[in-house]
Coordinates of C-alpha atoms in Angstrom, one line a residue:
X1032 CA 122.5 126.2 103.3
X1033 CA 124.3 126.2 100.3
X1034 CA 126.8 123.4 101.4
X1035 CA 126.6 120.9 103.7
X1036 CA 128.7 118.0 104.3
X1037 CA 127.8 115.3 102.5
X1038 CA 125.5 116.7 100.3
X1039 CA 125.3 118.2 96.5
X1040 CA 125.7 122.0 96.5
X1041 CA 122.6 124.0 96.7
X1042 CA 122.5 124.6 93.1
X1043 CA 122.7 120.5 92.4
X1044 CA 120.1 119.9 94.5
X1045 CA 117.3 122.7 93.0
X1046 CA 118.5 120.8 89.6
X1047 CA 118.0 117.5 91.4
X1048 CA 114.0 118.7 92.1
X1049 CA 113.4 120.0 89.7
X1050 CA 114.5 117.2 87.6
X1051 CA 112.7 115.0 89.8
X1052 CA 109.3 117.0 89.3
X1053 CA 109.7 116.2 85.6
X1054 CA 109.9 113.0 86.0
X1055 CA 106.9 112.5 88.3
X1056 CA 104.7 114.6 85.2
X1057 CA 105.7 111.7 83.2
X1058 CA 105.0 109.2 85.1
X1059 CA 101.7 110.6 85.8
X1060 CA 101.3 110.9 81.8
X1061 CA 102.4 107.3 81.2
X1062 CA 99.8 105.6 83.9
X1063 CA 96.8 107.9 82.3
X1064 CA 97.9 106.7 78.8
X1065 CA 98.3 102.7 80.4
X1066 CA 94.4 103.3 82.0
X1067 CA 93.2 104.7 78.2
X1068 CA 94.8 102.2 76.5
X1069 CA 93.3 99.8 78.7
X1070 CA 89.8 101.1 78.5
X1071 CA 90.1 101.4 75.2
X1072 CA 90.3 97.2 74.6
X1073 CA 94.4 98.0 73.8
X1074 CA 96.0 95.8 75.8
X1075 CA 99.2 94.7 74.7
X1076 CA 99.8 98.8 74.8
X1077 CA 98.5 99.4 78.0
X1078 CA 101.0 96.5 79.0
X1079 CA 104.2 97.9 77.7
X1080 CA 103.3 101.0 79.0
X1081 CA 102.1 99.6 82.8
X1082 CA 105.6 97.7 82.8
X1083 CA 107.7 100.5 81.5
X1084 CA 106.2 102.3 84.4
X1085 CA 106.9 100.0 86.8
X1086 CA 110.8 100.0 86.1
X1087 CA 110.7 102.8 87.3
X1088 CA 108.1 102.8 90.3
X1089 CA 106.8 99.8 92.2
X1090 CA 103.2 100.7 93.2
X1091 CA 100.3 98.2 94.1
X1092 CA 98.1 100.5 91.9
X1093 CA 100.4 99.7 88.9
X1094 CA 100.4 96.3 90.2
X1095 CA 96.5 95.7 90.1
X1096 CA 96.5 97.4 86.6
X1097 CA 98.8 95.0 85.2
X1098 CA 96.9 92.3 86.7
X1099 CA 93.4 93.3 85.2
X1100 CA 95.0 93.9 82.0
X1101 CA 96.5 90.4 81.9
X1102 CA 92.8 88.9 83.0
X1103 CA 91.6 91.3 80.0
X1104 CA 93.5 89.5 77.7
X1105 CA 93.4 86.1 78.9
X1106 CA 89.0 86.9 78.5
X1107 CA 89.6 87.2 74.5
X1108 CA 90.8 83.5 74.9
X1109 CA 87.6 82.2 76.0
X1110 CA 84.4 81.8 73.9
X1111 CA 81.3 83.3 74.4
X1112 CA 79.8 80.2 75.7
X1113 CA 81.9 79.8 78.5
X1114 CA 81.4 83.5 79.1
X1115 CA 78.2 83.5 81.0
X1116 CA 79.1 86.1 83.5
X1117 CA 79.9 89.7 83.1
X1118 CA 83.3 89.6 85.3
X1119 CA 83.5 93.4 87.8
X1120 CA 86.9 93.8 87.4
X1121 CA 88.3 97.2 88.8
X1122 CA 90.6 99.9 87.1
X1123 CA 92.9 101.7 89.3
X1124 CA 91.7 105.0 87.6
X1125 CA 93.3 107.1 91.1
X1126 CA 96.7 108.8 90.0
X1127 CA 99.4 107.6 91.5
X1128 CA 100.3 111.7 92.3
X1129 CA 98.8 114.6 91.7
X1130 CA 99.6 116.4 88.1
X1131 CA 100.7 119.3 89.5
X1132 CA 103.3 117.2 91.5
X1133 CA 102.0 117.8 95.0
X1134 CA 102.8 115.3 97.5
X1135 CA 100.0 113.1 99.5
X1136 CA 100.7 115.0 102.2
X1137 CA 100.3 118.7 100.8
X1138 CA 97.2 117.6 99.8
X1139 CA 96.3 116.2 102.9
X1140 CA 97.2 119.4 104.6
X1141 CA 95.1 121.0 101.8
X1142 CA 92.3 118.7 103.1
X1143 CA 92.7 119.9 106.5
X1144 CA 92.5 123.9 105.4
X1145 CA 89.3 122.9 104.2
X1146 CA 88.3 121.7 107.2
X1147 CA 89.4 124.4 109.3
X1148 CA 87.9 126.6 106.9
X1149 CA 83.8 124.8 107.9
X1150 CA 85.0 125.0 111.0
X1151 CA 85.4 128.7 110.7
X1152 CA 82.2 129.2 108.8
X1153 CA 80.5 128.0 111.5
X1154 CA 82.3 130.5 114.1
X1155 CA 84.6 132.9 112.8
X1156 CA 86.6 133.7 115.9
X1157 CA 86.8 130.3 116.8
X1158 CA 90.8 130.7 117.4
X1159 CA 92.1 127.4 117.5
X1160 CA 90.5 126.5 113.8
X1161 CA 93.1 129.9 113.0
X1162 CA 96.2 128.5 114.8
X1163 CA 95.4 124.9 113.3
X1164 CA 95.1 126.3 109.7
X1165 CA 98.2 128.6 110.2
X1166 CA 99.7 125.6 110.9
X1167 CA 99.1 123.8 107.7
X1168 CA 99.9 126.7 106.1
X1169 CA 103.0 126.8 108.0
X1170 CA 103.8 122.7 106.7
X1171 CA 103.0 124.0 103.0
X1172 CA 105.5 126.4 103.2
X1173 CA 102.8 129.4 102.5
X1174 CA 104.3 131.6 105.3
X1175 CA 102.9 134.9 104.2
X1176 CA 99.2 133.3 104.5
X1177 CA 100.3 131.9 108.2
X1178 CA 101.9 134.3 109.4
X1179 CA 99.0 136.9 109.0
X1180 CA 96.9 134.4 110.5
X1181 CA 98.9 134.5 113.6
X1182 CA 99.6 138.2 113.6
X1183 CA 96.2 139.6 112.1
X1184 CA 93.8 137.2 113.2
X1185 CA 94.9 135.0 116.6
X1186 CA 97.1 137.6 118.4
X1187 CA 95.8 141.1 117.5
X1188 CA 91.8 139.5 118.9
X1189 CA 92.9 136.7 121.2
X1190 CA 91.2 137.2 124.8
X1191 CA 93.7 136.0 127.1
X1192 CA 90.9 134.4 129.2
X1193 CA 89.3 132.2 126.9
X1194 CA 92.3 131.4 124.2
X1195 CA 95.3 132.1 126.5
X1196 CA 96.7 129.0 125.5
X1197 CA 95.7 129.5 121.7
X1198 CA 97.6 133.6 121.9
X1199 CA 100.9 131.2 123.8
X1200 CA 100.9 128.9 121.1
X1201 CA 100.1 131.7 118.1
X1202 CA 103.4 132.8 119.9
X1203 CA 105.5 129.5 119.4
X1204 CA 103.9 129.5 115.6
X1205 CA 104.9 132.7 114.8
X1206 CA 108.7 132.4 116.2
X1207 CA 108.4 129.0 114.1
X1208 CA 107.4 131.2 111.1
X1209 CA 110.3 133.7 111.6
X1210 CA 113.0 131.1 112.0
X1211 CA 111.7 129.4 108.7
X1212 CA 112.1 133.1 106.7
X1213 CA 115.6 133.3 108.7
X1214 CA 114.4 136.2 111.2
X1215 CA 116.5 133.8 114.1
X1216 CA 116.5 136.6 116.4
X1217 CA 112.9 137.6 115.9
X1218 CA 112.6 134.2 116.3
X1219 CA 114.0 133.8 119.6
X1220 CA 112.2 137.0 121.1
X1221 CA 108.1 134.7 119.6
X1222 CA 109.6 131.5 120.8
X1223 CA 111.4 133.8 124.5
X1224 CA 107.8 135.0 125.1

């Protein structure tokens, strides 16, 4: 809603995100220049930029990076005599987040489309694969995509004798669906049946 108690009007908190996104695209940026810099044999750069980082976000990647950059270092200190061994130290070279901003778990529900999807290459009218991926769908805020899936592909084909639970539960999905676009009283009929 656009107020609630407590909270920042509506139009705060779309600034609030959207500020927020820009932030996360540069963080992501600062870690990718840390792990070049570091890569690179830079490491009093890779340093400031790991630390100014971690100011502003504690993470056990960042950690670990810090870490290997200090060992890094402390290696130019030693001669090549003592150096017998080749050391396998390990760069956190995993982003943090995605660049695109997405959140582990949109792209965890991403995964599972994926999944749903082999599952449907194997048997396309496998309807519970549908109402699963509708689902994610659903979680990722893509309603158009889920609600055809419910409408188009689970309830206009679902054989009440084999997927009579799957068409009851397309049902609850759907109403779930409507009440996200604001439809309450289609809503109530889906959720009614």
């Amino acid at each position: 809603p656009d107020s609630v108690p407590y909270y920042p009007v509506l139009s705060d908190r779309i600034e609030m995100t959207k500020r927020s996104i820009a932030n996360l695209k540069s963080f992501i940026e600062v870690f990718e220049m840390a792990n070049y810099l570091t890569i690179t044999g830079k490491y009093k750069e890779a340093m400031a930029y790991y630390q100014y980082k971690l100011q502003r976000y504690q993470s056990h990647k960042i950690y670990n990076n810090i870490g290997l950059v200090s060992i890094l270092t402390a290696l130019r200190e030693f001669t090549q005599k003592e150096l017998v061994f080749e050391y396998p130290l390990e760069l956190e070279n995993e982003p943090i987040f995605d660049r695109t901003g997405e959140t582990r778990r949109d792209s965890i529900l991403k995964a599972s489309i994926r999944y749903f999807d082999f599952a449907l290459g194997m048997d396309p009218n496998y309807l519970p694969a549908k109402l699963n991926k509708a689902i994610a769908w659903t979680l990722l805020g893509e309603l158009e995509k889920a609600s055809y899936f419910c409408e188009q592909e689970i309830m206009e084909v679902a054989d009440t004798a084999q997927y009579a639970k799957t068409l009851y539960d397309a049902w609850v999905l759907d109403g779930i669906i409507l009440a996200k676009k604001g439809k309450k009283d289609l809503a109530k009929g889906m959720f009614e049946k």
